[in-house]
XYZ file of C-alpha atoms in Angstrom:
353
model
C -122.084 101.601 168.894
C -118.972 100.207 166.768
C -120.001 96.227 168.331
C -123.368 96.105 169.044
C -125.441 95.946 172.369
C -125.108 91.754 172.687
C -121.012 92.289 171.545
C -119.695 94.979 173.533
C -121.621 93.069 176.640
C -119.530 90.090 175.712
C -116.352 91.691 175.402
C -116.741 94.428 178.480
C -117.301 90.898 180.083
C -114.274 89.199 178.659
C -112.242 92.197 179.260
C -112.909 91.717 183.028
C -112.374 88.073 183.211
C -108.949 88.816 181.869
C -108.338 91.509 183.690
C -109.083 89.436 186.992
C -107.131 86.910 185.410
C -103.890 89.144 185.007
C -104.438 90.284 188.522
C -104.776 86.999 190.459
C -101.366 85.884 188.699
C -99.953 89.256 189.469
C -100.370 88.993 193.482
C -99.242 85.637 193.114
C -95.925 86.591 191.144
C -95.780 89.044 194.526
C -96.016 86.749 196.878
C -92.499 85.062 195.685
C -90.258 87.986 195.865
C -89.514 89.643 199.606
C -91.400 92.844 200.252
C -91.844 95.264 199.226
C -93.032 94.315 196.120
C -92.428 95.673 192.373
C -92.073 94.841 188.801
C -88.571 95.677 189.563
C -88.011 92.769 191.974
C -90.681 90.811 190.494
C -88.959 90.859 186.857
C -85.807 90.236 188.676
C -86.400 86.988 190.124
C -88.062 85.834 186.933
C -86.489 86.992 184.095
C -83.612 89.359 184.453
C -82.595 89.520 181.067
C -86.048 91.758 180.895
C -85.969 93.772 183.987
C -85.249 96.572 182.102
C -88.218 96.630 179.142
C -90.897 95.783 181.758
C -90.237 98.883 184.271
C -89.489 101.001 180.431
C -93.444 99.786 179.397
C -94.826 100.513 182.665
C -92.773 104.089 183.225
C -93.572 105.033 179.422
C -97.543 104.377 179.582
C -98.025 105.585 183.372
C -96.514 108.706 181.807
C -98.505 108.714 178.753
C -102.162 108.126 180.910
C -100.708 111.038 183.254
C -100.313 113.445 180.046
C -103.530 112.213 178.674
C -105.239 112.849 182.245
C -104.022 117.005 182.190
C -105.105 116.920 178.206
C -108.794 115.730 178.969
C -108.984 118.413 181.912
C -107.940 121.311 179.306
C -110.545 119.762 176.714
C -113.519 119.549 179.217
C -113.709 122.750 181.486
C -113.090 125.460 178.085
C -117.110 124.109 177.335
C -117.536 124.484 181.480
C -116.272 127.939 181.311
C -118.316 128.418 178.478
C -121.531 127.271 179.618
C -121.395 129.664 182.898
C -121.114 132.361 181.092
C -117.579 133.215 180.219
C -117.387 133.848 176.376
C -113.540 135.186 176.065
C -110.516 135.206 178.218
C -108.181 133.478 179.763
C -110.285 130.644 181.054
C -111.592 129.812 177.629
C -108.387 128.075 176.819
C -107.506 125.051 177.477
C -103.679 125.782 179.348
C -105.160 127.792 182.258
C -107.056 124.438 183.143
C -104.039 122.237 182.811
C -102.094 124.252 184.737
C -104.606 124.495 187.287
C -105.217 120.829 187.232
C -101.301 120.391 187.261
C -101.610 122.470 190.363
C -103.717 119.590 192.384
C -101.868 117.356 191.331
C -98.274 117.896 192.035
C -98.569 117.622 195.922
C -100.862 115.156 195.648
C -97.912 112.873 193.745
C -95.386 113.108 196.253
C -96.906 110.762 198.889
C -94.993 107.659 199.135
C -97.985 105.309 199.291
C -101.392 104.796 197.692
C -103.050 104.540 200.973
C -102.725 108.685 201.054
C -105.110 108.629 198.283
C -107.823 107.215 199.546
C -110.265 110.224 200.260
C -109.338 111.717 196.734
C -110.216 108.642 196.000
C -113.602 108.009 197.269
C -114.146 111.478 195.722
C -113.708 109.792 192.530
C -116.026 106.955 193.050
C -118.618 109.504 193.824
C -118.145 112.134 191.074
C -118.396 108.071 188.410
C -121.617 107.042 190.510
C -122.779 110.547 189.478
C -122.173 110.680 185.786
C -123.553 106.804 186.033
C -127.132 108.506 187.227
C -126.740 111.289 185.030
C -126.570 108.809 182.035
C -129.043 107.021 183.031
C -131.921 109.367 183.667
C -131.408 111.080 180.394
C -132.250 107.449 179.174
C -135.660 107.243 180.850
C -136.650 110.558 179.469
C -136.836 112.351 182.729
C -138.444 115.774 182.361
C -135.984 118.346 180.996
C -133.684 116.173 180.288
C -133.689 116.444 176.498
C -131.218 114.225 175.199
C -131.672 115.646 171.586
C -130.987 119.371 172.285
C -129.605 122.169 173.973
C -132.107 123.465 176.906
C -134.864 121.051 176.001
C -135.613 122.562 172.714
C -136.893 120.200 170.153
C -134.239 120.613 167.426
C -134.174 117.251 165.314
C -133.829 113.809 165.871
C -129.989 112.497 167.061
C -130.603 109.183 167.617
C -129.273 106.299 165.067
C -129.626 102.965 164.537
C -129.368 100.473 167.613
C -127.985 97.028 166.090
C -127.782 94.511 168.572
C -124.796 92.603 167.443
C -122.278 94.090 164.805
C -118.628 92.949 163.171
C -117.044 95.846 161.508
C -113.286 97.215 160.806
C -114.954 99.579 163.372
C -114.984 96.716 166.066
C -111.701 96.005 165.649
C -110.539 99.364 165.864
C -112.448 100.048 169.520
C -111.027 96.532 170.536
C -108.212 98.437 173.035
C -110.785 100.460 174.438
C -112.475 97.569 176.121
C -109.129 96.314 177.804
C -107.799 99.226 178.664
C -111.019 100.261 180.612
C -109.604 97.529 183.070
C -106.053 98.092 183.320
C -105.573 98.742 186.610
C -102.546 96.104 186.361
C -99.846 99.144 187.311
C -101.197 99.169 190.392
C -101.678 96.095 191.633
C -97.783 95.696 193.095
C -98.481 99.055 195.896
C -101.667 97.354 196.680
C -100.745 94.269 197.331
C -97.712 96.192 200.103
C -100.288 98.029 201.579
C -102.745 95.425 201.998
C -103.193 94.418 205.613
C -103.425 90.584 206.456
C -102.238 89.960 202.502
C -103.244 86.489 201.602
C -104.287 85.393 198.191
C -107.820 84.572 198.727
C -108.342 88.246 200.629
C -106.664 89.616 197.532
C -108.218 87.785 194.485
C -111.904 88.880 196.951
C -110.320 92.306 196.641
C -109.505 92.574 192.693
C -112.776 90.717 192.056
C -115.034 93.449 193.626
C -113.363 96.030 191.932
C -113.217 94.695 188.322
C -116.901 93.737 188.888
C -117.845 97.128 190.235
C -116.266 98.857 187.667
C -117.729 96.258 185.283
C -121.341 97.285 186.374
C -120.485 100.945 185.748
C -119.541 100.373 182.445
C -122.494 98.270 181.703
C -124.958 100.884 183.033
C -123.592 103.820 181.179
C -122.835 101.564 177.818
C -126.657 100.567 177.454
C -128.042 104.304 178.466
C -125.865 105.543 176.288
C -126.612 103.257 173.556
C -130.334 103.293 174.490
C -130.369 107.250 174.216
C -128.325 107.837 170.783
C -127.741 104.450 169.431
C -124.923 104.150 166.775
C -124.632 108.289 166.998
C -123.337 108.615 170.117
C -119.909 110.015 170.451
C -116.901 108.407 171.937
C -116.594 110.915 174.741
C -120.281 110.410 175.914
C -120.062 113.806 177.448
C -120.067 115.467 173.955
C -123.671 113.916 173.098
C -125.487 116.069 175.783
C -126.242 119.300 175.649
C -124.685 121.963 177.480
C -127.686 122.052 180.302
C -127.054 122.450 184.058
C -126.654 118.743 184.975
C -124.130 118.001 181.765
C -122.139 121.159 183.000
C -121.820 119.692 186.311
C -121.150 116.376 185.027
C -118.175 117.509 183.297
C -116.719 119.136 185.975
C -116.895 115.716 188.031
C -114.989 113.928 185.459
C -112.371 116.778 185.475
C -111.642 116.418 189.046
C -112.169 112.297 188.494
C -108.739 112.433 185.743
C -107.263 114.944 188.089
C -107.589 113.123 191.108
C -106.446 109.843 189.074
C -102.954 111.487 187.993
C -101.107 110.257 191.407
C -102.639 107.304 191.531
C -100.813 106.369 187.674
C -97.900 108.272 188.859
C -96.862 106.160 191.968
C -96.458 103.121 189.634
C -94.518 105.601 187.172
C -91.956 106.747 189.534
C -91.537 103.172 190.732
C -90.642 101.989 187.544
C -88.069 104.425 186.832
C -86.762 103.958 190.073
C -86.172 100.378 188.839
C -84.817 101.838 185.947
C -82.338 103.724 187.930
C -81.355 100.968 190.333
C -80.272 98.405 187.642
C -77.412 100.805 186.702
C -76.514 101.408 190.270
C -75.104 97.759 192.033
C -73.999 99.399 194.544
C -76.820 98.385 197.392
C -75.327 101.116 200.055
C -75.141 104.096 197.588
C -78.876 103.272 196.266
C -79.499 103.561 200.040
C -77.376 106.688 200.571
C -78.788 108.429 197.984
C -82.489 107.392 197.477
C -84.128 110.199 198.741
C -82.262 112.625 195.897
C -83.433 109.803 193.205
C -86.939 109.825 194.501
C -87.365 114.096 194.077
C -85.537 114.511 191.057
C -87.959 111.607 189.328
C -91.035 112.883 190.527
C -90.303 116.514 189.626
C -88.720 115.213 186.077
C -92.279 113.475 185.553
C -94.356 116.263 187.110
C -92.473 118.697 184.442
C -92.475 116.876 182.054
C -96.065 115.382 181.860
C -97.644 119.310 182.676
C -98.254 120.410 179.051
C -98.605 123.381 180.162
C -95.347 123.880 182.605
C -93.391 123.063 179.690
C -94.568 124.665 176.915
C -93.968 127.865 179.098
C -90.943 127.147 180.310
C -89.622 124.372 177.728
C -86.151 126.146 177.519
C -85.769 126.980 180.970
C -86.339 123.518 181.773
C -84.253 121.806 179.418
C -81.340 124.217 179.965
C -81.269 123.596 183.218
C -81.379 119.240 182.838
C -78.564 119.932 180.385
C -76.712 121.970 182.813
C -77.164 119.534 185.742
C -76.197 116.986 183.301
C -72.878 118.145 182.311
C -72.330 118.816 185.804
C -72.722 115.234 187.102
C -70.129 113.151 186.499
C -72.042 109.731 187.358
C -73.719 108.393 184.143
C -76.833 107.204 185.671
C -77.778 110.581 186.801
C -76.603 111.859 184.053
C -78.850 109.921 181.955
C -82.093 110.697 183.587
C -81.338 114.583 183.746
C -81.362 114.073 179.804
C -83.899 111.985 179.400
C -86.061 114.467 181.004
C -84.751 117.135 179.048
C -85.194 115.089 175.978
C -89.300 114.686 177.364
C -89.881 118.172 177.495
C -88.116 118.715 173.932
C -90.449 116.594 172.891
C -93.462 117.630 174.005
C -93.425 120.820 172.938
C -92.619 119.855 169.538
C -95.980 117.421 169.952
C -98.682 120.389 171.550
C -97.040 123.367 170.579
């Protein structure tokens, strides 16, 4: 709406050439270090001086998508509760949903490997082919699917003006939304591990299908979308429809598609911190030793600390007891995570409460 039809084709297309891009010299930079492969090792054998920034930017936006995954849950299913009936209570605010999201989630970010994930997953892929069709009737006018209005009652025009190829501060502004809708660029290091038979052409075949699949998607649901509302449809597409049976059910899906996407951002995360950890700790055999006490206290520090809802109920609790086990530790590195999780939770309740 901000671009144009003809412009946001050409940059949802240039956003996935560059995102392929990124990725084919990504699996490439993995190929050079030993396996397992991370931006940890990778940044190590290229430019040391930097290890620590690149794992900081990866940790600090894996846990800002995580956060951002639990805040779109709490925003969606008050309307879903709301639209089956439920008018007041406790389910027509948005915590209960986080912490029931946060619920999923938490066992669901302890597995070691992405491969885990693969039937929540396919899940996902089904609940975005859904919303896809969903979009996409509603553009063909399908009987009683009033685009307009709430339960097909005529109730004024909503659709604006459909320019086909528009430069505005606007277009500027929505510039990050294109690339971001392909980074996927965390991930690429635990695929590339788990990948049987890795060679580069299998890979690059690999990255290709998926930035072009979820290239189509986007392409679908952009012109619908447009096609239906024009320059007045929202940002969140969701918040165009009405609140009718199939919009209902459509939120839901993309609920449990941000849900089930939290480990998948999360396993990146907690590698990255790891790397954090390890370039304080030379010490190769008590990294070893002690790897399996790094790996629970990160995930539960992230877990905590990226549940809005966990903290803001228990935000004192929480950081009483990092502070504690932070005085008590006498090594610095542990020291320093214990209060940079307590220092997380400080600060999101400052941010929500």
């Amino acid at each position: 709406a901000n671009s144009g039809l003809i412009l946001g084709l050409i940059l949802v297309g240039t956003s996935a050439g560059l995102a392929i891009f990124s990725l084919h010299l990504l699996s490439i930079s993995a190929s050079k270090v030993p396996p397992p492969a991370s931006f940890y090792s990778v940044t190590e054998a290229s430019v040391p001086q930097l290890t620590f920034l690149i794992d900081l930017a990866v940790a600090i936006q894996c846990f800002g998508v995580c956060a951002s995954y639990l805040i779109v849950v709490g925003g969606l299913m008050p309307d879903v509760a709301s639209q089956l009936g439920v008018t007041s209570g406790f389910f027509t605010e948005r915590y209960p949903w986080i912490l029931i999201a946060f619920c999923f989630v938490a066992p669901l970010s302890c597995f070691h490997k992405m491969d885990a994930l693969k039937f929540t997953s396919g899940l996902s892929v089904a609940f975005v082919l859904f919303l896809m069709v969903m979009v996409l009737l509603y553009s063909l006018d399908v009987d009683k699917l009033e685009p307009c209005t709430d339960d097909g009652d005529d109730d004024g025009d909503c659709v604006g003006d459909k320019p086909m190829f528009s430069v505005t501060g606007d277009t500027f502004r929505v510039l990050s939304i294109f690339i971001f809708a392909f980074s996927c660029q965390t991930n690429i290091f635990p695929v590339v591990n788990e990948l049987r038979n890795p060679t580069q052409a299998r890979f690059d075949a690999i990255s290709t299908s998926a930035i072009f699949s979820a290239g189509s998607i986007y392409v679908v649901v952009a012109i619908a979308g447009f096609l239906t509302y024009g320059s007045e449809v929202e940002s969140n597409i969701l918040v165009s429809y009405p609140k009718q049976t199939m919009t209902t059910v459509a939120r839901i899906c993309v609920s449990l598609l941000v849900t089930f996407s939290y480990p998948i951002l999360f396993l990146p995360g907690r590698s990255s911190i790891m790397g954090l950890w390890r370039g304080f700790d030379k010490d190769e055999d008590a990294w070893l030793k002690n790897n399996t006490f790094r790996y629970i206290v990160i995930t539960v520090s992230i877990q905590n600390s990226s549940s809005v809802l966990y903290f803001v109920l228990f935000v004192v609790v929480r950081c009483s007891y990092y502070i504690i086990f932070c005085v008590c530790l006498t090594n610095v590195c542990y020291r320093s995570i214990c209060m940079l999780s307590a220092c997380m939770c400080g600060l999101l309740c400052v941010v929500f409460v």
